[in-house]
Every structure is written in structure tokens, then in C-alpha cells.
Amino acid sequence: ENVKLVSEHLPTHLKPQTDEEFGHYLAGLIDGDGYFGVKSLEISFYKLDASLAYYIKGRLGYGRVRKVKDKNAGIFFV
């Protein structure tokens, strides 16, 4: 009759809703695992977080995502 749920599904990543939130989100990723080259920006991701790299690419409207050979990682770069 009164059955309590053991757990509820919660999303692993909450995507930023506004441009300001996205800016903060992107700044955090760059600070955490990003790199500015001479004419590039690269952000590394664990392979299971590749969807976030594609989300950033779609939100910005440009950039590339590629896998890192022999590692469980990917890179988003502009």
C-alpha cells in the first residue's frame, strides 16, 4: 500500500540553461582540464562524458571533438 521508492533517477550532469550559466560552466571546464595553445583552446573529457563535449560544440556552433588514441579520453578543441 505505502511503498517508498528506494531511489529516484537523477541526471548525472545538469546542463546550463542561460548564456551566463554556460559561461561559468565553460570557465570551470577550462580551469579544470583546459589548455590554451597559440591559436587554440582544448578541453579534455573522460570518454563517458563525450556527450558534454558535443553539447559544447553544438552550443558554440563550432569546434571539433576527437578521441585520444590509446586513452579513455576525448578532446574538444577550437
PDB file of N, CA, C and O in Angstrom:
ATOM      1  N   GLU A   1       0.812  -1.182   0.000  1.00  0.00           N
ATOM      2  CA  GLU A   1       0.000   0.000   0.000  1.00  0.00           C
ATOM      3  C   GLU A   1       0.865   1.259   0.000  1.00  0.00           C
ATOM      4  O   GLU A   1       0.854   2.015  -0.931  1.00  0.00           O
ATOM      5  N   ASN A   2       1.594   1.491   1.061  1.00  0.00           N
ATOM      6  CA  ASN A   2       2.500   2.639   1.128  1.00  0.00           C
ATOM      7  C   ASN A   2       3.911   2.173   0.814  1.00  0.00           C
ATOM      8  O   ASN A   2       4.678   1.827   1.702  1.00  0.00           O
ATOM      9  N   VAL A   3       4.242   2.152  -0.449  1.00  0.00           N
ATOM     10  CA  VAL A   3       5.562   1.696  -0.881  1.00  0.00           C
ATOM     11  C   VAL A   3       6.442   2.912  -1.116  1.00  0.00           C
ATOM     12  O   VAL A   3       6.088   3.811  -1.881  1.00  0.00           O
ATOM     13  N   LYS A   4       7.589   2.944  -0.442  1.00  0.00           N
ATOM     14  CA  LYS A   4       8.530   4.043  -0.629  1.00  0.00           C
ATOM     15  C   LYS A   4       9.521   3.673  -1.720  1.00  0.00           C
ATOM     16  O   LYS A   4       9.945   2.518  -1.820  1.00  0.00           O
ATOM     17  N   LEU A   5       9.879   4.635  -2.524  1.00  0.00           N
ATOM     18  CA  LEU A   5      10.886   4.416  -3.550  1.00  0.00           C
ATOM     19  C   LEU A   5      12.253   4.312  -2.895  1.00  0.00           C
ATOM     20  O   LEU A   5      12.582   5.081  -1.996  1.00  0.00           O
ATOM     21  N   VAL A   6      13.028   3.353  -3.337  1.00  0.00           N
ATOM     22  CA  VAL A   6      14.372   3.185  -2.806  1.00  0.00           C
ATOM     23  C   VAL A   6      15.263   4.317  -3.291  1.00  0.00           C
ATOM     24  O   VAL A   6      16.036   4.890  -2.546  1.00  0.00           O
ATOM     25  N   SER A   7      15.163   4.639  -4.548  1.00  0.00           N
ATOM     26  CA  SER A   7      15.931   5.749  -5.100  1.00  0.00           C
ATOM     27  C   SER A   7      15.206   6.299  -6.319  1.00  0.00           C
ATOM     28  O   SER A   7      14.401   5.618  -6.928  1.00  0.00           O
ATOM     29  N   GLU A   8      15.532   7.506  -6.648  1.00  0.00           N
ATOM     30  CA  GLU A   8      14.990   8.123  -7.845  1.00  0.00           C
ATOM     31  C   GLU A   8      16.133   8.414  -8.788  1.00  0.00           C
ATOM     32  O   GLU A   8      17.237   8.723  -8.352  1.00  0.00           O
ATOM     33  N   HIS A   9      15.871   8.291 -10.062  1.00  0.00           N
ATOM     34  CA  HIS A   9      16.911   8.582 -11.056  1.00  0.00           C
ATOM     35  C   HIS A   9      17.189  10.084 -11.071  1.00  0.00           C
ATOM     36  O   HIS A   9      16.284  10.891 -11.194  1.00  0.00           O
ATOM     37  N   LEU A  10      18.442  10.427 -10.905  1.00  0.00           N
ATOM     38  CA  LEU A  10      18.865  11.812 -11.010  1.00  0.00           C
ATOM     39  C   LEU A  10      19.854  11.928 -12.159  1.00  0.00           C
ATOM     40  O   LEU A  10      20.723  11.078 -12.318  1.00  0.00           O
ATOM     41  N   PRO A  11      19.750  12.955 -12.966  1.00  0.00           N
ATOM     42  CA  PRO A  11      20.707  13.101 -14.061  1.00  0.00           C
ATOM     43  C   PRO A  11      22.119  13.313 -13.515  1.00  0.00           C
ATOM     44  O   PRO A  11      22.305  13.929 -12.470  1.00  0.00           O
ATOM     45  N   THR A  12      23.102  12.764 -14.222  1.00  0.00           N
ATOM     46  CA  THR A  12      24.485  12.924 -13.783  1.00  0.00           C
ATOM     47  C   THR A  12      24.995  14.333 -14.019  1.00  0.00           C
ATOM     48  O   THR A  12      25.802  14.826 -13.258  1.00  0.00           O
ATOM     49  N   HIS A  13      24.539  14.970 -15.073  1.00  0.00           N
ATOM     50  CA  HIS A  13      25.011  16.310 -15.399  1.00  0.00           C
ATOM     51  C   HIS A  13      23.825  17.214 -15.682  1.00  0.00           C
ATOM     52  O   HIS A  13      22.966  16.877 -16.485  1.00  0.00           O
ATOM     53  N   LEU A  14      23.787  18.333 -15.037  1.00  0.00           N
ATOM     54  CA  LEU A  14      22.771  19.332 -15.332  1.00  0.00           C
ATOM     55  C   LEU A  14      23.378  20.337 -16.297  1.00  0.00           C
ATOM     56  O   LEU A  14      24.415  20.920 -16.022  1.00  0.00           O
ATOM     57  N   LYS A  15      22.748  20.515 -17.429  1.00  0.00           N
ATOM     58  CA  LYS A  15      23.283  21.424 -18.433  1.00  0.00           C
ATOM     59  C   LYS A  15      22.860  22.855 -18.107  1.00  0.00           C
ATOM     60  O   LYS A  15      21.756  23.093 -17.637  1.00  0.00           O
ATOM     61  N   PRO A  16      23.752  23.803 -18.365  1.00  0.00           N
ATOM     62  CA  PRO A  16      23.429  25.208 -18.101  1.00  0.00           C
ATOM     63  C   PRO A  16      22.278  25.672 -18.982  1.00  0.00           C
ATOM     64  O   PRO A  16      22.199  25.322 -20.154  1.00  0.00           O
ATOM     65  N   GLN A  17      21.402  26.466 -18.405  1.00  0.00           N
ATOM     66  CA  GLN A  17      20.204  26.913 -19.117  1.00  0.00           C
ATOM     67  C   GLN A  17      20.379  28.279 -19.778  1.00  0.00           C
ATOM     68  O   GLN A  17      19.820  28.518 -20.833  1.00  0.00           O
ATOM     69  N   THR A  18      21.140  29.175 -19.166  1.00  0.00           N
ATOM     70  CA  THR A  18      21.304  30.525 -19.711  1.00  0.00           C
ATOM     71  C   THR A  18      22.722  30.700 -20.253  1.00  0.00           C
ATOM     72  O   THR A  18      23.610  29.903 -19.957  1.00  0.00           O
ATOM     73  N   ASP A  19      22.922  31.780 -21.006  1.00  0.00           N
ATOM     74  CA  ASP A  19      24.267  32.072 -21.509  1.00  0.00           C
ATOM     75  C   ASP A  19      25.237  32.345 -20.362  1.00  0.00           C
ATOM     76  O   ASP A  19      26.401  31.940 -20.420  1.00  0.00           O
ATOM     77  N   GLU A  20      24.748  32.993 -19.310  1.00  0.00           N
ATOM     78  CA  GLU A  20      25.615  33.277 -18.170  1.00  0.00           C
ATOM     79  C   GLU A  20      26.040  31.981 -17.472  1.00  0.00           C
ATOM     80  O   GLU A  20      27.210  31.796 -17.152  1.00  0.00           O
ATOM     81  N   GLU A  21      25.091  31.073 -17.269  1.00  0.00           N
ATOM     82  CA  GLU A  21      25.422  29.776 -16.660  1.00  0.00           C
ATOM     83  C   GLU A  21      26.398  29.007 -17.546  1.00  0.00           C
ATOM     84  O   GLU A  21      27.318  28.362 -17.053  1.00  0.00           O
ATOM     85  N   PHE A  22      26.176  29.065 -18.859  1.00  0.00           N
ATOM     86  CA  PHE A  22      27.064  28.374 -19.793  1.00  0.00           C
ATOM     87  C   PHE A  22      28.475  28.948 -19.723  1.00  0.00           C
ATOM     88  O   PHE A  22      29.453  28.211 -19.767  1.00  0.00           O
ATOM     89  N   GLY A  23      28.588  30.260 -19.597  1.00  0.00           N
ATOM     90  CA  GLY A  23      29.899  30.894 -19.472  1.00  0.00           C
ATOM     91  C   GLY A  23      30.634  30.427 -18.231  1.00  0.00           C
ATOM     92  O   GLY A  23      31.824  30.115 -18.275  1.00  0.00           O
ATOM     93  N   HIS A  24      29.917  30.341 -17.113  1.00  0.00           N
ATOM     94  CA  HIS A  24      30.525  29.849 -15.870  1.00  0.00           C
ATOM     95  C   HIS A  24      30.923  28.382 -16.003  1.00  0.00           C
ATOM     96  O   HIS A  24      31.984  27.958 -15.544  1.00  0.00           O
ATOM     97  N   TYR A  25      30.053  27.598 -16.623  1.00  0.00           N
ATOM     98  CA  TYR A  25      30.306  26.178 -16.847  1.00  0.00           C
ATOM     99  C   TYR A  25      31.560  25.985 -17.698  1.00  0.00           C
ATOM    100  O   TYR A  25      32.450  25.203 -17.355  1.00  0.00           O
ATOM    101  N   LEU A  26      31.640  26.726 -18.793  1.00  0.00           N
ATOM    102  CA  LEU A  26      32.788  26.632 -19.689  1.00  0.00           C
ATOM    103  C   LEU A  26      34.073  27.089 -19.001  1.00  0.00           C
ATOM    104  O   LEU A  26      35.118  26.453 -19.143  1.00  0.00           O
ATOM    105  N   ALA A  27      33.998  28.155 -18.224  1.00  0.00           N
ATOM    106  CA  ALA A  27      35.168  28.638 -17.486  1.00  0.00           C
ATOM    107  C   ALA A  27      35.661  27.576 -16.511  1.00  0.00           C
ATOM    108  O   ALA A  27      36.869  27.361 -16.365  1.00  0.00           O
ATOM    109  N   GLY A  28      34.742  26.880 -15.854  1.00  0.00           N
ATOM    110  CA  GLY A  28      35.126  25.810 -14.934  1.00  0.00           C
ATOM    111  C   GLY A  28      35.802  24.658 -15.639  1.00  0.00           C
ATOM    112  O   GLY A  28      36.791  24.101 -15.150  1.00  0.00           O
ATOM    113  N   LEU A  29      35.290  24.286 -16.806  1.00  0.00           N
ATOM    114  CA  LEU A  29      35.923  23.204 -17.580  1.00  0.00           C
ATOM    115  C   LEU A  29      37.316  23.602 -18.048  1.00  0.00           C
ATOM    116  O   LEU A  29      38.256  22.802 -17.996  1.00  0.00           O
ATOM    117  N   ILE A  30      37.449  24.826 -18.510  1.00  0.00           N
ATOM    118  CA  ILE A  30      38.752  25.311 -18.968  1.00  0.00           C
ATOM    119  C   ILE A  30      39.731  25.346 -17.811  1.00  0.00           C
ATOM    120  O   ILE A  30      40.873  24.920 -17.928  1.00  0.00           O
ATOM    121  N   ASP A  31      39.283  25.824 -16.664  1.00  0.00           N
ATOM    122  CA  ASP A  31      40.143  25.891 -15.480  1.00  0.00           C
ATOM    123  C   ASP A  31      40.535  24.497 -15.009  1.00  0.00           C
ATOM    124  O   ASP A  31      41.673  24.266 -14.611  1.00  0.00           O
ATOM    125  N   GLY A  32      39.597  23.562 -15.074  1.00  0.00           N
ATOM    126  CA  GLY A  32      39.851  22.220 -14.570  1.00  0.00           C
ATOM    127  C   GLY A  32      40.692  21.364 -15.486  1.00  0.00           C
ATOM    128  O   GLY A  32      41.628  20.701 -15.040  1.00  0.00           O
ATOM    129  N   ASP A  33      40.359  21.330 -16.770  1.00  0.00           N
ATOM    130  CA  ASP A  33      41.075  20.437 -17.675  1.00  0.00           C
ATOM    131  C   ASP A  33      41.216  21.042 -19.067  1.00  0.00           C
ATOM    132  O   ASP A  33      41.132  20.350 -20.070  1.00  0.00           O
ATOM    133  N   GLY A  34      41.417  22.345 -19.110  1.00  0.00           N
ATOM    134  CA  GLY A  34      41.550  23.022 -20.387  1.00  0.00           C
ATOM    135  C   GLY A  34      42.960  23.511 -20.632  1.00  0.00           C
ATOM    136  O   GLY A  34      43.801  23.530 -19.733  1.00  0.00           O
ATOM    137  N   TYR A  35      43.191  23.901 -21.879  1.00  0.00           N
ATOM    138  CA  TYR A  35      44.524  24.350 -22.280  1.00  0.00           C
ATOM    139  C   TYR A  35      44.378  25.347 -23.408  1.00  0.00           C
ATOM    140  O   TYR A  35      43.665  25.085 -24.383  1.00  0.00           O
ATOM    141  N   PHE A  36      45.022  26.499 -23.289  1.00  0.00           N
ATOM    142  CA  PHE A  36      45.065  27.467 -24.374  1.00  0.00           C
ATOM    143  C   PHE A  36      46.384  27.313 -25.101  1.00  0.00           C
ATOM    144  O   PHE A  36      47.453  27.457 -24.502  1.00  0.00           O
ATOM    145  N   GLY A  37      46.321  27.016 -26.393  1.00  0.00           N
ATOM    146  CA  GLY A  37      47.512  26.953 -27.222  1.00  0.00           C
ATOM    147  C   GLY A  37      47.724  28.283 -27.916  1.00  0.00           C
ATOM    148  O   GLY A  37      47.084  29.285 -27.571  1.00  0.00           O
ATOM    149  N   VAL A  38      48.587  28.308 -28.920  1.00  0.00           N
ATOM    150  CA  VAL A  38      48.867  29.541 -29.648  1.00  0.00           C
ATOM    151  C   VAL A  38      47.593  30.083 -30.300  1.00  0.00           C
ATOM    152  O   VAL A  38      47.258  31.245 -30.157  1.00  0.00           O
ATOM    153  N   LYS A  39      46.871  29.224 -31.010  1.00  0.00           N
ATOM    154  CA  LYS A  39      45.624  29.638 -31.653  1.00  0.00           C
ATOM    155  C   LYS A  39      44.511  28.640 -31.384  1.00  0.00           C
ATOM    156  O   LYS A  39      43.665  28.402 -32.240  1.00  0.00           O
ATOM    157  N   SER A  40      44.516  28.032 -30.209  1.00  0.00           N
ATOM    158  CA  SER A  40      43.511  27.014 -29.942  1.00  0.00           C
ATOM    159  C   SER A  40      43.124  26.961 -28.467  1.00  0.00           C
ATOM    160  O   SER A  40      43.836  27.465 -27.607  1.00  0.00           O
ATOM    161  N   LEU A  41      42.002  26.356 -28.236  1.00  0.00           N
ATOM    162  CA  LEU A  41      41.525  26.023 -26.903  1.00  0.00           C
ATOM    163  C   LEU A  41      41.198  24.545 -26.934  1.00  0.00           C
ATOM    164  O   LEU A  41      40.512  24.072 -27.849  1.00  0.00           O
ATOM    165  N   GLU A  42      41.689  23.780 -25.955  1.00  0.00           N
ATOM    166  CA  GLU A  42      41.401  22.358 -25.866  1.00  0.00           C
ATOM    167  C   GLU A  42      40.876  22.040 -24.470  1.00  0.00           C
ATOM    168  O   GLU A  42      41.399  22.538 -23.483  1.00  0.00           O
ATOM    169  N   ILE A  43      39.846  21.210 -24.415  1.00  0.00           N
ATOM    170  CA  ILE A  43      39.300  20.739 -23.142  1.00  0.00           C
ATOM    171  C   ILE A  43      39.233  19.222 -23.218  1.00  0.00           C
ATOM    172  O   ILE A  43      38.634  18.666 -24.144  1.00  0.00           O
ATOM    173  N   SER A  44      39.839  18.562 -22.242  1.00  0.00           N
ATOM    174  CA  SER A  44      39.844  17.099 -22.199  1.00  0.00           C
ATOM    175  C   SER A  44      38.626  16.584 -21.447  1.00  0.00           C
ATOM    176  O   SER A  44      38.174  17.202 -20.481  1.00  0.00           O
ATOM    177  N   PHE A  45      38.119  15.436 -21.895  1.00  0.00           N
ATOM    178  CA  PHE A  45      36.976  14.786 -21.278  1.00  0.00           C
ATOM    179  C   PHE A  45      37.246  13.299 -21.133  1.00  0.00           C
ATOM    180  O   PHE A  45      37.920  12.696 -21.973  1.00  0.00           O
ATOM    181  N   TYR A  46      36.687  12.700 -20.087  1.00  0.00           N
ATOM    182  CA  TYR A  46      36.684  11.251 -19.968  1.00  0.00           C
ATOM    183  C   TYR A  46      35.753  10.722 -21.053  1.00  0.00           C
ATOM    184  O   TYR A  46      34.763  11.374 -21.413  1.00  0.00           O
ATOM    185  N   LYS A  47      36.031   9.550 -21.595  1.00  0.00           N
ATOM    186  CA  LYS A  47      35.287   9.039 -22.748  1.00  0.00           C
ATOM    187  C   LYS A  47      33.783   8.943 -22.498  1.00  0.00           C
ATOM    188  O   LYS A  47      32.995   9.140 -23.407  1.00  0.00           O
ATOM    189  N   LEU A  48      33.365   8.671 -21.267  1.00  0.00           N
ATOM    190  CA  LEU A  48      31.930   8.580 -20.988  1.00  0.00           C
ATOM    191  C   LEU A  48      31.258   9.948 -20.927  1.00  0.00           C
ATOM    192  O   LEU A  48      30.031  10.035 -20.896  1.00  0.00           O
ATOM    193  N   ASP A  49      32.042  11.018 -20.910  1.00  0.00           N
ATOM    194  CA  ASP A  49      31.497  12.378 -20.905  1.00  0.00           C
ATOM    195  C   ASP A  49      31.559  13.021 -22.294  1.00  0.00           C
ATOM    196  O   ASP A  49      31.437  14.238 -22.423  1.00  0.00           O
ATOM    197  N   ALA A  50      31.719  12.213 -23.312  1.00  0.00           N
ATOM    198  CA  ALA A  50      31.815  12.740 -24.681  1.00  0.00           C
ATOM    199  C   ALA A  50      30.570  13.533 -25.068  1.00  0.00           C
ATOM    200  O   ALA A  50      30.657  14.510 -25.812  1.00  0.00           O
ATOM    201  N   SER A  51      29.417  13.160 -24.540  1.00  0.00           N
ATOM    202  CA  SER A  51      28.189  13.890 -24.877  1.00  0.00           C
ATOM    203  C   SER A  51      28.280  15.348 -24.436  1.00  0.00           C
ATOM    204  O   SER A  51      27.716  16.230 -25.084  1.00  0.00           O
ATOM    205  N   LEU A  52      29.001  15.621 -23.360  1.00  0.00           N
ATOM    206  CA  LEU A  52      29.184  17.003 -22.918  1.00  0.00           C
ATOM    207  C   LEU A  52      30.040  17.789 -23.903  1.00  0.00           C
ATOM    208  O   LEU A  52      29.788  18.963 -24.159  1.00  0.00           O
ATOM    209  N   ALA A  53      31.049  17.136 -24.466  1.00  0.00           N
ATOM    210  CA  ALA A  53      31.880  17.789 -25.474  1.00  0.00           C
ATOM    211  C   ALA A  53      31.032  18.147 -26.697  1.00  0.00           C
ATOM    212  O   ALA A  53      31.148  19.243 -27.250  1.00  0.00           O
ATOM    213  N   TYR A  54      30.163  17.231 -27.108  1.00  0.00           N
ATOM    214  CA  TYR A  54      29.295  17.503 -28.251  1.00  0.00           C
ATOM    215  C   TYR A  54      28.247  18.569 -27.909  1.00  0.00           C
ATOM    216  O   TYR A  54      27.844  19.347 -28.765  1.00  0.00           O
ATOM    217  N   TYR A  55      27.819  18.622 -26.660  1.00  0.00           N
ATOM    218  CA  TYR A  55      26.899  19.664 -26.221  1.00  0.00           C
ATOM    219  C   TYR A  55      27.560  21.037 -26.353  1.00  0.00           C
ATOM    220  O   TYR A  55      26.954  21.986 -26.859  1.00  0.00           O
ATOM    221  N   ILE A  56      28.813  21.145 -25.914  1.00  0.00           N
ATOM    222  CA  ILE A  56      29.544  22.417 -26.010  1.00  0.00           C
ATOM    223  C   ILE A  56      29.724  22.803 -27.473  1.00  0.00           C
ATOM    224  O   ILE A  56      29.516  23.955 -27.853  1.00  0.00           O
ATOM    225  N   LYS A  57      30.085  21.839 -28.297  1.00  0.00           N
ATOM    226  CA  LYS A  57      30.249  22.097 -29.725  1.00  0.00           C
ATOM    227  C   LYS A  57      28.951  22.637 -30.325  1.00  0.00           C
ATOM    228  O   LYS A  57      28.955  23.623 -31.065  1.00  0.00           O
ATOM    229  N   GLY A  58      27.842  22.016 -29.991  1.00  0.00           N
ATOM    230  CA  GLY A  58      26.548  22.462 -30.506  1.00  0.00           C
ATOM    231  C   GLY A  58      26.159  23.830 -29.982  1.00  0.00           C
ATOM    232  O   GLY A  58      25.620  24.654 -30.713  1.00  0.00           O
ATOM    233  N   ARG A  59      26.437  24.071 -28.725  1.00  0.00           N
ATOM    234  CA  ARG A  59      26.077  25.359 -28.114  1.00  0.00           C
ATOM    235  C   ARG A  59      26.902  26.495 -28.703  1.00  0.00           C
ATOM    236  O   ARG A  59      26.388  27.581 -28.947  1.00  0.00           O
ATOM    237  N   LEU A  60      28.203  26.242 -28.943  1.00  0.00           N
ATOM    238  CA  LEU A  60      29.061  27.267 -29.537  1.00  0.00           C
ATOM    239  C   LEU A  60      28.835  27.410 -31.043  1.00  0.00           C
ATOM    240  O   LEU A  60      29.042  28.472 -31.606  1.00  0.00           O
ATOM    241  N   GLY A  61      28.466  26.314 -31.683  1.00  0.00           N
ATOM    242  CA  GLY A  61      28.253  26.330 -33.126  1.00  0.00           C
ATOM    243  C   GLY A  61      29.497  26.018 -33.933  1.00  0.00           C
ATOM    244  O   GLY A  61      29.472  26.075 -35.151  1.00  0.00           O
ATOM    245  N   TYR A  62      30.593  25.682 -33.277  1.00  0.00           N
ATOM    246  CA  TYR A  62      31.814  25.292 -33.976  1.00  0.00           C
ATOM    247  C   TYR A  62      32.728  24.544 -33.012  1.00  0.00           C
ATOM    248  O   TYR A  62      32.450  24.458 -31.819  1.00  0.00           O
ATOM    249  N   GLY A  63      33.817  24.022 -33.550  1.00  0.00           N
ATOM    250  CA  GLY A  63      34.755  23.225 -32.767  1.00  0.00           C
ATOM    251  C   GLY A  63      34.759  21.794 -33.255  1.00  0.00           C
ATOM    252  O   GLY A  63      33.969  21.416 -34.141  1.00  0.00           O
ATOM    253  N   ARG A  64      35.635  20.998 -32.705  1.00  0.00           N
ATOM    254  CA  ARG A  64      35.734  19.583 -33.090  1.00  0.00           C
ATOM    255  C   ARG A  64      35.904  18.738 -31.838  1.00  0.00           C
ATOM    256  O   ARG A  64      36.467  19.181 -30.845  1.00  0.00           O
ATOM    257  N   VAL A  65      35.445  17.508 -31.923  1.00  0.00           N
ATOM    258  CA  VAL A  65      35.614  16.536 -30.847  1.00  0.00           C
ATOM    259  C   VAL A  65      36.334  15.342 -31.441  1.00  0.00           C
ATOM    260  O   VAL A  65      35.969  14.870 -32.522  1.00  0.00           O
ATOM    261  N   ARG A  66      37.361  14.886 -30.741  1.00  0.00           N
ATOM    262  CA  ARG A  66      38.067  13.695 -31.226  1.00  0.00           C
ATOM    263  C   ARG A  66      38.484  12.832 -30.050  1.00  0.00           C
ATOM    264  O   ARG A  66      38.607  13.302 -28.928  1.00  0.00           O
ATOM    265  N   LYS A  67      38.660  11.540 -30.338  1.00  0.00           N
ATOM    266  CA  LYS A  67      39.123  10.606 -29.326  1.00  0.00           C
ATOM    267  C   LYS A  67      40.633  10.699 -29.211  1.00  0.00           C
ATOM    268  O   LYS A  67      41.322  11.001 -30.181  1.00  0.00           O
ATOM    269  N   VAL A  68      41.145  10.421 -28.025  1.00  0.00           N
ATOM    270  CA  VAL A  68      42.589  10.379 -27.814  1.00  0.00           C
ATOM    271  C   VAL A  68      43.019   8.928 -27.965  1.00  0.00           C
ATOM    272  O   VAL A  68      42.516   8.046 -27.262  1.00  0.00           O
ATOM    273  N   LYS A  69      43.935   8.682 -28.875  1.00  0.00           N
ATOM    274  CA  LYS A  69      44.388   7.328 -29.163  1.00  0.00           C
ATOM    275  C   LYS A  69      45.015   6.697 -27.919  1.00  0.00           C
ATOM    276  O   LYS A  69      45.806   7.327 -27.223  1.00  0.00           O
ATOM    277  N   ASP A  70      44.658   5.458 -27.642  1.00  0.00           N
ATOM    278  CA  ASP A  70      45.199   4.651 -26.546  1.00  0.00           C
ATOM    279  C   ASP A  70      44.894   5.208 -25.156  1.00  0.00           C
ATOM    280  O   ASP A  70      45.604   4.913 -24.206  1.00  0.00           O
ATOM    281  N   LYS A  71      43.871   6.050 -25.036  1.00  0.00           N
ATOM    282  CA  LYS A  71      43.462   6.573 -23.729  1.00  0.00           C
ATOM    283  C   LYS A  71      41.946   6.574 -23.652  1.00  0.00           C
ATOM    284  O   LYS A  71      41.260   6.556 -24.661  1.00  0.00           O
ATOM    285  N   ASN A  72      41.427   6.614 -22.458  1.00  0.00           N
ATOM    286  CA  ASN A  72      39.978   6.675 -22.247  1.00  0.00           C
ATOM    287  C   ASN A  72      39.531   8.122 -22.178  1.00  0.00           C
ATOM    288  O   ASN A  72      38.877   8.534 -21.228  1.00  0.00           O
ATOM    289  N   ALA A  73      39.899   8.885 -23.192  1.00  0.00           N
ATOM    290  CA  ALA A  73      39.609  10.312 -23.159  1.00  0.00           C
ATOM    291  C   ALA A  73      39.272  10.828 -24.550  1.00  0.00           C
ATOM    292  O   ALA A  73      39.538  10.191 -25.559  1.00  0.00           O
ATOM    293  N   GLY A  74      38.700  12.011 -24.548  1.00  0.00           N
ATOM    294  CA  GLY A  74      38.419  12.732 -25.777  1.00  0.00           C
ATOM    295  C   GLY A  74      38.784  14.176 -25.560  1.00  0.00           C
ATOM    296  O   GLY A  74      39.002  14.625 -24.431  1.00  0.00           O
ATOM    297  N   ILE A  75      38.861  14.926 -26.654  1.00  0.00           N
ATOM    298  CA  ILE A  75      39.219  16.336 -26.584  1.00  0.00           C
ATOM    299  C   ILE A  75      38.250  17.141 -27.443  1.00  0.00           C
ATOM    300  O   ILE A  75      37.931  16.763 -28.575  1.00  0.00           O
ATOM    301  N   PHE A  76      37.788  18.240 -26.878  1.00  0.00           N
ATOM    302  CA  PHE A  76      37.060  19.239 -27.657  1.00  0.00           C
ATOM    303  C   PHE A  76      38.049  20.351 -27.928  1.00  0.00           C
ATOM    304  O   PHE A  76      38.740  20.813 -27.014  1.00  0.00           O
ATOM    305  N   PHE A  77      38.163  20.751 -29.183  1.00  0.00           N
ATOM    306  CA  PHE A  77      39.098  21.852 -29.469  1.00  0.00           C
ATOM    307  C   PHE A  77      38.521  22.813 -30.485  1.00  0.00           C
ATOM    308  O   PHE A  77      37.719  22.467 -31.331  1.00  0.00           O
ATOM    309  N   VAL A  78      38.936  24.069 -30.307  1.00  0.00           N
ATOM    310  CA  VAL A  78      38.536  25.166 -31.186  1.00  0.00           C
ATOM    311  C   VAL A  78      39.816  25.804 -31.669  1.00  0.00           C
ATOM    312  O   VAL A  78      40.725  26.055 -30.905  1.00  0.00           O
TER     313      VAL A  78
END
